[in-house]
Amino acid sequence: MPVEFLGIAATNNGSETEARTGAAFDKDYTLRLARAHEDHGWDRVLFAYGSGSPDPAPAAAYIASRLDTLQILLAHRPNVSYPTFAAKTFATLDQISEGRLTVHFITGGNDHEQGREGDTLTKDERYARTREYIGIVKKIWTTREPFDHEGEHYRFHDFVSDVFPVQQPRPGVSFGGSSPAALAAGGAEADVYCLWGEPLAKTAEQIEAVHAAARAAGRATPPRIQVAFRPIIAPTEELAWEKAHRTVAAIKERRASGDPVLTRRHRTSAPENTGSQRLVAIAESGERFDRALWTPTAAATGGAGNSNALVGTPETVAQALLDYYDLGVDILSARGYALLDDAVDFGRYVIPLVRAEVARRDAEGRARGPRTLAEAG
C-alpha cells in the first residue's frame, strides 16, 4: 500500500527546545518551512490550532497559493465557528489549493484550553458535538439543494452553499483521540484516524480499537491510520543518542525558564486527555521500546501531544517506521525540534529509505492492498 509523510507547517521557528525569534506569524519563515517540505519529499503539512495562535486557515491559504504540490492538513476546533461557516471556509481553501486540503477536526482534550474560547462542554459532550459537526460539514460539501438541520448542538434552516470543494465527492476528514467517546466519533466519521507514537504492541491495540469502532458504526472499510513521532537522527547511533539527551535537557531548561508561550501551551498539571495519559504511563513504564522508540521527550513535556521520539541513524529510524507500516500505518507523521533543519534532514535521509522499501515490497506483490474490516480482523 502507498505510504505518505506528514510534516508541520509552523508559523514561526519556536519549538519545545528553541524560543521563537520573531512574531507568532512569521510570514517568511512559514513559507520557507513549507517549501522545505515540498522540496524534500513530504506529502503534506499540518497547520495546527491553539487558542491564542495565528489562525491556521488563512496561513494555509497563503501557503497553498504559493506552492504547487504540497498538501495541507488544516486543524479545526468545532467550538470556534458554526459548521455552515466552516464548510464554506474549507471549500474555499480547497479551491485555492486546487484540491489539496484535508481537514483535521480537533475536539479538545483539556477543559482549561477549551474554556479560553468559551467552550464549557464536557469532553464526552464535545465528542458528540464534533460528530454532529463533521456530518453537517460533509453534507454541505456534497449537497446542492437547501436543507434543514435539527440536531443536539446545531439547528438551521434552508441552507445551501454556493462554494464547493474541488475534490469529489469531498475533502478528507482526519480525526484523533483515544477515549471511548473519541473512538465512537472517529470510527464513524474519519477517513484518517490519527494516533500518537506508542510501542508497537500498544499501537496494534489502538488500531484494532479504531477498526472495532468503525465496525460498530456499520462501516465496511476502516479509516486509514496515521501515527506521529518526533525523530532524532544523526549519522551514527552514538551521535543520535547524544543528540537525544541534549534535546531532553533543552526541553527541561525551556520549561524551567517559564517562557509564557510554552507554559500556556504545555500545562504542568496531570493531563486530562486519554492520549496524553497513555504517553505518560508508557514513559513511566520504561524509556526505550522496540527498535528506536524513546519516551523521555514525552515525559519532559507531560505527554503534550506528539512527543515520543524515534532515535537513531536514518537507517534505524526508517526501519522503525516500517515496523509501524507493517501494522497497517500508511501515514507517517514526523516533526523534529529544529523545525526547518530537521524537516530537510528527514526528507533527505529517511523518507527515501522508507519509500524505496515500500516500493520494493509493492513490486514483489507483498504489500497489503485496501482491506475490509473483516480482513483487518
Tab-separated table of C-alpha atoms in Angstrom:
chain	number	residue	atom	x	y	z
A	1	MET	CA	0.000	0.000	0.000
A	2	PRO	CA	1.231	3.572	-0.555
A	3	VAL	CA	2.913	5.467	2.263
A	4	GLU	CA	2.597	9.193	2.941
A	5	PHE	CA	4.573	11.621	5.083
A	6	LEU	CA	3.089	14.460	7.130
A	7	GLY	CA	5.207	17.317	8.466
A	8	ILE	CA	4.465	20.501	10.377
A	9	ALA	CA	3.572	23.918	8.966
A	10	ALA	CA	4.700	26.073	11.888
A	11	THR	CA	4.083	29.805	11.609
A	12	ASN	CA	7.303	30.649	13.494
A	13	ASN	CA	10.578	28.956	14.413
A	14	GLY	CA	9.774	28.244	18.066
A	15	SER	CA	9.675	24.712	19.455
A	16	GLU	CA	9.968	22.900	22.773
A	17	THR	CA	13.734	23.392	22.616
A	18	GLU	CA	14.047	26.825	20.996
A	19	ALA	CA	12.306	30.141	21.718
A	20	ARG	CA	10.969	31.851	18.624
A	21	THR	CA	12.969	34.782	17.319
A	22	GLY	CA	10.185	36.674	15.567
A	23	ALA	CA	6.442	37.205	15.549
A	24	ALA	CA	3.874	34.485	16.156
A	25	PHE	CA	3.050	34.642	12.452
A	26	ASP	CA	6.347	34.999	10.635
A	27	LYS	CA	5.192	35.001	7.022
A	28	ASP	CA	8.640	34.461	5.511
A	29	TYR	CA	9.518	31.606	7.847
A	30	THR	CA	6.145	29.941	7.301
A	31	LEU	CA	6.735	29.879	3.546
A	32	ARG	CA	10.358	28.805	3.910
A	33	LEU	CA	9.441	25.864	6.131
A	34	ALA	CA	6.594	24.758	3.882
A	35	ARG	CA	8.818	24.997	0.802
A	36	ALA	CA	11.458	22.869	2.549
A	37	HIS	CA	8.835	20.161	2.987
A	38	GLU	CA	7.704	20.377	-0.633
A	39	ASP	CA	11.285	20.272	-1.899
A	40	HIS	CA	12.303	17.279	0.224
A	41	GLY	CA	9.677	14.643	-0.452
A	42	TRP	CA	6.966	15.322	2.112
A	43	ASP	CA	3.347	14.859	1.039
A	44	ARG	CA	1.548	17.319	3.312
A	45	VAL	CA	1.969	19.580	6.319
A	46	LEU	CA	-0.245	20.202	9.343
A	47	PHE	CA	-1.434	23.664	10.239
A	48	ALA	CA	-2.100	23.179	13.946
A	49	TYR	CA	-4.596	25.009	16.155
A	50	GLY	CA	-4.174	26.726	19.526
A	51	SER	CA	-6.442	29.145	21.343
A	52	GLY	CA	-4.009	32.063	21.090
A	53	SER	CA	-2.099	31.005	17.997
A	54	PRO	CA	-2.354	32.524	14.497
A	55	ASP	CA	-5.470	31.384	12.652
A	56	PRO	CA	-4.383	28.355	10.612
A	57	ALA	CA	-6.912	28.766	7.773
A	58	PRO	CA	-5.538	31.997	6.233
A	59	ALA	CA	-1.989	30.785	6.916
A	60	ALA	CA	-2.809	27.621	4.972
A	61	ALA	CA	-4.338	29.672	2.150
A	62	TYR	CA	-1.154	31.746	1.989
A	63	ILE	CA	0.982	28.620	1.572
A	64	ALA	CA	-1.433	26.918	-0.833
A	65	SER	CA	-1.351	29.903	-3.161
A	66	ARG	CA	2.455	29.873	-3.324
A	67	LEU	CA	3.345	26.175	-3.538
A	68	ASP	CA	2.427	23.723	-6.264
A	69	THR	CA	2.167	20.209	-4.832
A	70	LEU	CA	2.337	20.263	-1.033
A	71	GLN	CA	-0.943	19.109	0.503
A	72	ILE	CA	-2.492	20.729	3.552
A	73	LEU	CA	-3.915	19.242	6.732
A	74	LEU	CA	-5.889	22.014	8.426
A	75	ALA	CA	-6.659	21.622	12.124
A	76	HIS	CA	-10.046	22.982	13.207
A	77	ARG	CA	-11.913	23.048	16.513
A	78	PRO	CA	-15.704	22.856	16.145
A	79	ASN	CA	-16.295	25.217	19.076
A	80	VAL	CA	-14.842	28.227	17.239
A	81	SER	CA	-17.357	28.532	14.396
A	82	TYR	CA	-20.714	27.304	13.142
A	83	PRO	CA	-20.476	24.332	10.740
A	84	THR	CA	-22.168	26.241	7.904
A	85	PHE	CA	-19.426	28.870	8.049
A	86	ALA	CA	-16.641	26.296	8.432
A	87	ALA	CA	-17.813	24.214	5.466
A	88	LYS	CA	-17.623	27.278	3.193
A	89	THR	CA	-14.182	28.181	4.543
A	90	PHE	CA	-12.889	24.677	3.844
A	91	ALA	CA	-14.435	24.564	0.368
A	92	THR	CA	-12.866	27.920	-0.485
A	93	LEU	CA	-9.481	26.707	0.739
A	94	ASP	CA	-9.842	23.544	-1.324
A	95	GLN	CA	-10.453	25.794	-4.332
A	96	ILE	CA	-7.377	27.909	-3.529
A	97	SER	CA	-5.213	24.800	-3.111
A	98	GLU	CA	-6.710	23.121	-6.197
A	99	GLY	CA	-7.861	20.095	-4.244
A	100	ARG	CA	-5.018	19.679	-1.753
A	101	LEU	CA	-6.983	20.034	1.515
A	102	THR	CA	-7.723	17.574	4.319
A	103	VAL	CA	-9.429	18.827	7.493
A	104	HIS	CA	-8.334	17.586	10.919
A	105	PHE	CA	-11.165	18.040	13.425
A	106	ILE	CA	-9.931	18.593	16.985
A	107	THR	CA	-12.420	18.003	19.780
A	108	GLY	CA	-10.115	19.233	22.545
A	109	GLY	CA	-8.837	17.236	25.499
A	110	ASN	CA	-8.211	19.999	28.040
A	111	ASP	CA	-11.095	21.843	29.702
A	112	HIS	CA	-8.949	24.880	30.526
A	113	GLU	CA	-7.726	25.300	26.938
A	114	GLN	CA	-11.266	24.891	25.596
A	115	GLY	CA	-12.554	27.425	28.090
A	116	ARG	CA	-10.159	30.037	26.745
A	117	GLU	CA	-12.512	30.367	23.777
A	118	GLY	CA	-15.771	29.923	25.637
A	119	ASP	CA	-16.246	26.159	25.311
A	120	THR	CA	-17.824	24.796	28.502
A	121	LEU	CA	-19.000	21.353	27.368
A	122	THR	CA	-17.662	18.184	28.970
A	123	LYS	CA	-15.266	16.032	26.965
A	124	ASP	CA	-17.908	13.449	26.022
A	125	GLU	CA	-20.295	16.247	25.033
A	126	ARG	CA	-17.563	17.760	22.882
A	127	TYR	CA	-17.071	14.478	21.016
A	128	ALA	CA	-20.814	14.193	20.381
A	129	ARG	CA	-20.784	17.764	19.062
A	130	THR	CA	-17.784	17.019	16.821
A	131	ARG	CA	-19.538	14.000	15.343
A	132	GLU	CA	-22.603	16.096	14.528
A	133	TYR	CA	-20.401	18.909	13.188
A	134	ILE	CA	-18.474	16.636	10.806
A	135	GLY	CA	-21.708	15.151	9.491
A	136	ILE	CA	-23.054	18.622	8.733
A	137	VAL	CA	-19.846	19.733	7.011
A	138	LYS	CA	-19.817	16.623	4.831
A	139	LYS	CA	-23.436	17.207	3.830
A	140	ILE	CA	-22.801	20.858	2.959
A	141	TRP	CA	-19.842	19.842	0.791
A	142	THR	CA	-21.952	17.382	-1.190
A	143	THR	CA	-25.491	18.824	-1.245
A	144	ARG	CA	-26.707	21.188	-3.953
A	145	GLU	CA	-30.209	21.691	-2.557
A	146	PRO	CA	-31.179	23.711	0.543
A	147	PHE	CA	-31.731	21.622	3.674
A	148	ASP	CA	-32.693	21.970	7.322
A	149	HIS	CA	-30.859	20.552	10.311
A	150	GLU	CA	-32.288	19.946	13.794
A	151	GLY	CA	-29.607	18.349	15.952
A	152	GLU	CA	-28.457	18.257	19.542
A	153	HIS	CA	-25.937	21.063	19.085
A	154	TYR	CA	-26.846	22.784	15.799
A	155	ARG	CA	-30.088	23.987	14.233
A	156	PHE	CA	-30.503	25.843	10.957
A	157	HIS	CA	-32.963	26.025	8.060
A	158	ASP	CA	-32.900	26.394	4.274
A	159	PHE	CA	-29.100	26.377	3.968
A	160	VAL	CA	-27.150	25.619	0.809
A	161	SER	CA	-23.605	26.648	-0.007
A	162	ASP	CA	-22.606	28.302	-3.264
A	163	VAL	CA	-18.958	27.193	-2.999
A	164	PHE	CA	-17.954	23.531	-3.270
A	165	PRO	CA	-14.644	21.702	-2.951
A	166	VAL	CA	-12.521	20.761	-5.932
A	167	GLN	CA	-12.183	17.236	-4.540
A	168	GLN	CA	-15.096	14.977	-5.298
A	169	PRO	CA	-17.122	13.912	-3.558
A	170	ARG	CA	-15.381	15.911	-0.793
A	171	PRO	CA	-12.070	16.566	1.010
A	172	GLY	CA	-10.804	14.013	3.503
A	173	VAL	CA	-11.627	14.138	7.213
A	174	SER	CA	-8.906	13.487	9.788
A	175	PHE	CA	-9.579	12.806	13.475
A	176	GLY	CA	-7.779	11.707	16.639
A	177	GLY	CA	-8.414	10.593	20.207
A	178	SER	CA	-8.056	7.567	22.451
A	179	SER	CA	-11.098	7.709	24.732
A	180	PRO	CA	-14.230	5.602	24.089
A	181	ALA	CA	-16.115	8.743	23.062
A	182	ALA	CA	-13.350	9.651	20.609
A	183	LEU	CA	-13.263	6.189	19.101
A	184	ALA	CA	-17.033	6.191	18.611
A	185	ALA	CA	-16.991	9.561	16.837
A	186	GLY	CA	-13.866	8.980	14.776
A	187	GLY	CA	-14.720	5.392	13.969
A	188	ALA	CA	-17.951	6.640	12.425
A	189	GLU	CA	-16.736	9.756	10.587
A	190	ALA	CA	-12.965	9.750	9.972
A	191	ASP	CA	-11.225	8.968	6.707
A	192	VAL	CA	-7.898	9.123	8.590
A	193	TYR	CA	-7.530	8.216	12.271
A	194	CYS	CA	-4.522	9.824	13.962
A	195	LEU	CA	-2.547	8.227	16.778
A	196	TRP	CA	0.487	9.391	18.727
A	197	GLY	CA	3.551	7.163	18.606
A	198	GLU	CA	3.399	4.358	21.145
A	199	PRO	CA	5.185	0.978	21.360
A	200	LEU	CA	4.258	-1.383	18.554
A	201	ALA	CA	2.094	-3.667	20.692
A	202	LYS	CA	0.071	-0.752	22.064
A	203	THR	CA	-0.252	0.774	18.604
A	204	ALA	CA	-1.645	-2.525	17.326
A	205	GLU	CA	-4.217	-2.422	20.148
A	206	GLN	CA	-5.146	1.149	19.227
A	207	ILE	CA	-5.580	0.213	15.579
A	208	GLU	CA	-7.859	-2.677	16.485
A	209	ALA	CA	-9.903	-0.328	18.679
A	210	VAL	CA	-10.344	2.021	15.697
A	211	HIS	CA	-11.375	-0.896	13.482
A	212	ALA	CA	-13.850	-2.108	16.086
A	213	ALA	CA	-15.374	1.369	16.359
A	214	ALA	CA	-15.713	1.524	12.582
A	215	ARG	CA	-17.422	-1.871	12.542
A	216	ALA	CA	-19.782	-0.732	15.291
A	217	ALA	CA	-20.681	2.285	13.146
A	218	GLY	CA	-21.572	-0.023	10.246
A	219	ARG	CA	-18.583	0.803	8.063
A	220	ALA	CA	-17.217	-1.784	5.642
A	221	THR	CA	-13.744	-0.216	5.393
A	222	PRO	CA	-11.759	1.212	8.328
A	223	PRO	CA	-10.146	4.655	8.390
A	224	ARG	CA	-6.564	4.931	7.262
A	225	ILE	CA	-4.159	5.079	10.198
A	226	GLN	CA	-1.663	7.858	10.871
A	227	VAL	CA	0.968	7.693	13.634
A	228	ALA	CA	3.100	10.643	14.789
A	229	PHE	CA	6.674	10.755	16.121
A	230	ARG	CA	9.489	13.181	16.955
A	231	PRO	CA	12.510	11.824	15.047
A	232	ILE	CA	16.017	12.482	16.373
A	233	ILE	CA	18.540	11.376	13.752
A	234	ALA	CA	22.325	11.611	13.321
A	235	PRO	CA	24.976	9.885	11.191
A	236	THR	CA	25.811	7.331	13.921
A	237	GLU	CA	23.865	5.726	16.753
A	238	GLU	CA	26.202	7.290	19.313
A	239	LEU	CA	25.684	10.778	17.909
A	240	ALA	CA	21.913	10.252	17.711
A	241	TRP	CA	21.691	9.321	21.376
A	242	GLU	CA	23.898	12.242	22.386
A	243	LYS	CA	21.544	14.485	20.415
A	244	ALA	CA	18.530	12.877	22.102
A	245	HIS	CA	19.844	13.605	25.586
A	246	ARG	CA	20.707	17.186	24.605
A	247	THR	CA	17.159	17.555	23.301
A	248	VAL	CA	15.562	16.466	26.572
A	249	ALA	CA	17.890	18.760	28.533
A	250	ALA	CA	16.843	21.665	26.306
A	251	ILE	CA	13.144	20.845	26.783
A	252	LYS	CA	13.547	20.813	30.564
A	253	GLU	CA	15.542	24.049	30.502
A	254	ARG	CA	12.881	25.832	28.475
A	255	ARG	CA	10.093	24.621	30.734
A	256	ALA	CA	12.027	25.737	33.786
A	257	SER	CA	12.609	29.167	32.271
A	258	GLY	CA	8.903	29.974	32.496
A	259	ASP	CA	8.607	31.023	28.839
A	260	PRO	CA	4.977	32.276	28.714
A	261	VAL	CA	4.326	30.933	25.199
A	262	LEU	CA	5.496	27.438	26.152
A	263	THR	CA	3.841	27.314	29.579
A	264	ARG	CA	0.447	28.268	28.150
A	265	ARG	CA	0.785	25.518	25.562
A	266	HIS	CA	2.142	22.807	27.874
A	267	ARG	CA	0.393	22.737	31.217
A	268	THR	CA	2.324	21.310	34.153
A	269	SER	CA	-0.685	19.589	35.756
A	270	ALA	CA	-1.637	15.986	35.023
A	271	PRO	CA	-3.116	15.669	31.513
A	272	GLU	CA	-6.883	15.341	31.142
A	273	ASN	CA	-6.963	13.700	27.722
A	274	THR	CA	-6.607	9.940	27.362
A	275	GLY	CA	-3.894	10.131	24.693
A	276	SER	CA	-1.528	12.158	26.874
A	277	GLN	CA	-2.328	9.970	29.873
A	278	ARG	CA	-1.274	6.971	27.795
A	279	LEU	CA	2.022	8.643	26.840
A	280	VAL	CA	2.808	9.492	30.461
A	281	ALA	CA	2.006	5.937	31.595
A	282	ILE	CA	4.219	4.462	28.866
A	283	ALA	CA	7.087	6.778	29.867
A	284	GLU	CA	6.710	5.721	33.486
A	285	SER	CA	6.973	2.060	32.459
A	286	GLY	CA	10.235	2.470	30.536
A	287	GLU	CA	12.444	4.683	28.371
A	288	ARG	CA	13.163	2.506	25.319
A	289	PHE	CA	10.805	0.278	23.345
A	290	ASP	CA	11.090	-1.779	20.194
A	291	ARG	CA	13.682	-0.663	17.647
A	292	ALA	CA	14.001	3.057	18.365
A	293	LEU	CA	11.071	4.467	20.408
A	294	TRP	CA	12.231	6.704	23.268
A	295	THR	CA	9.863	8.186	25.861
A	296	PRO	CA	11.837	10.833	27.871
A	297	THR	CA	10.802	13.517	25.376
A	298	ALA	CA	7.171	12.753	26.204
A	299	ALA	CA	7.895	12.622	29.933
A	300	ALA	CA	9.630	16.018	29.772
A	301	THR	CA	6.536	17.660	28.252
A	302	GLY	CA	3.946	15.843	30.381
A	303	GLY	CA	2.742	13.878	27.362
A	304	ALA	CA	1.919	17.047	25.449
A	305	GLY	CA	0.732	15.989	22.019
A	306	ASN	CA	3.056	14.246	19.608
A	307	SER	CA	6.066	13.807	21.889
A	308	ASN	CA	7.564	10.281	21.767
A	309	ALA	CA	10.815	10.158	19.811
A	310	LEU	CA	12.410	7.749	17.364
A	311	VAL	CA	16.180	7.874	17.906
A	312	GLY	CA	18.980	6.573	15.682
A	313	THR	CA	20.614	6.766	12.297
A	314	PRO	CA	18.403	7.388	9.275
A	315	GLU	CA	18.529	3.658	8.580
A	316	THR	CA	17.392	2.775	12.109
A	317	VAL	CA	14.570	5.323	12.112
A	318	ALA	CA	13.441	4.227	8.645
A	319	GLN	CA	13.281	0.603	9.773
A	320	ALA	CA	11.353	1.654	12.886
A	321	LEU	CA	8.810	3.472	10.703
A	322	LEU	CA	8.495	0.387	8.522
A	323	ASP	CA	7.650	-1.621	11.647
A	324	TYR	CA	4.596	0.631	12.064
A	325	TYR	CA	3.842	0.377	8.352
A	326	ASP	CA	3.717	-3.395	8.833
A	327	LEU	CA	0.949	-2.853	11.396
A	328	GLY	CA	-1.159	-1.088	8.757
A	329	VAL	CA	0.011	2.503	9.293
A	330	ASP	CA	0.217	4.248	5.923
A	331	ILE	CA	0.571	7.890	7.006
A	332	LEU	CA	3.736	8.656	8.975
A	333	SER	CA	3.827	11.988	10.793
A	334	ALA	CA	7.198	13.375	11.851
A	335	ARG	CA	8.336	16.663	13.346
A	336	GLY	CA	11.772	17.481	14.689
A	337	TYR	CA	12.792	20.079	17.245
A	338	ALA	CA	14.866	22.319	14.966
A	339	LEU	CA	11.900	22.566	12.636
A	340	LEU	CA	13.492	23.646	9.377
A	341	ASP	CA	16.766	21.724	9.592
A	342	ASP	CA	15.067	18.560	10.812
A	343	ALA	CA	12.465	18.703	8.023
A	344	VAL	CA	15.254	18.894	5.459
A	345	ASP	CA	17.331	16.121	7.057
A	346	PHE	CA	14.373	13.776	7.486
A	347	GLY	CA	13.325	14.425	3.902
A	348	ARG	CA	16.815	13.805	2.556
A	349	TYR	CA	17.840	10.795	4.601
A	350	VAL	CA	14.779	8.956	5.968
A	351	ILE	CA	11.887	9.393	3.543
A	352	PRO	CA	13.770	7.931	0.546
A	353	LEU	CA	14.694	4.817	2.530
A	354	VAL	CA	11.098	4.166	3.564
A	355	ARG	CA	9.701	4.858	0.102
A	356	ALA	CA	12.279	2.580	-1.539
A	357	GLU	CA	11.445	-0.321	0.757
A	358	VAL	CA	7.706	0.141	0.291
A	359	ALA	CA	8.205	0.285	-3.488
A	360	ARG	CA	10.287	-2.901	-3.346
A	361	ARG	CA	7.549	-4.712	-1.447
A	362	ASP	CA	4.891	-3.439	-3.825
A	363	ALA	CA	6.919	-4.603	-6.799
A	364	GLU	CA	7.112	-8.057	-5.268
A	365	GLY	CA	3.390	-8.100	-4.592
A	366	ARG	CA	3.832	-8.414	-0.853
A	367	ALA	CA	2.395	-5.077	0.231
A	368	ARG	CA	-1.123	-5.214	1.576
A	369	GLY	CA	-3.810	-3.593	-0.530
A	370	PRO	CA	-7.042	-1.996	0.738
A	371	ARG	CA	-8.580	-4.243	3.351
A	372	THR	CA	-12.115	-4.744	4.537
A	373	LEU	CA	-12.802	-4.697	8.239
A	374	ALA	CA	-13.275	-8.464	8.185
A	375	GLU	CA	-9.854	-8.935	6.594
A	376	ALA	CA	-8.288	-6.472	9.053
A	377	GLY	CA	-9.601	-8.524	11.961
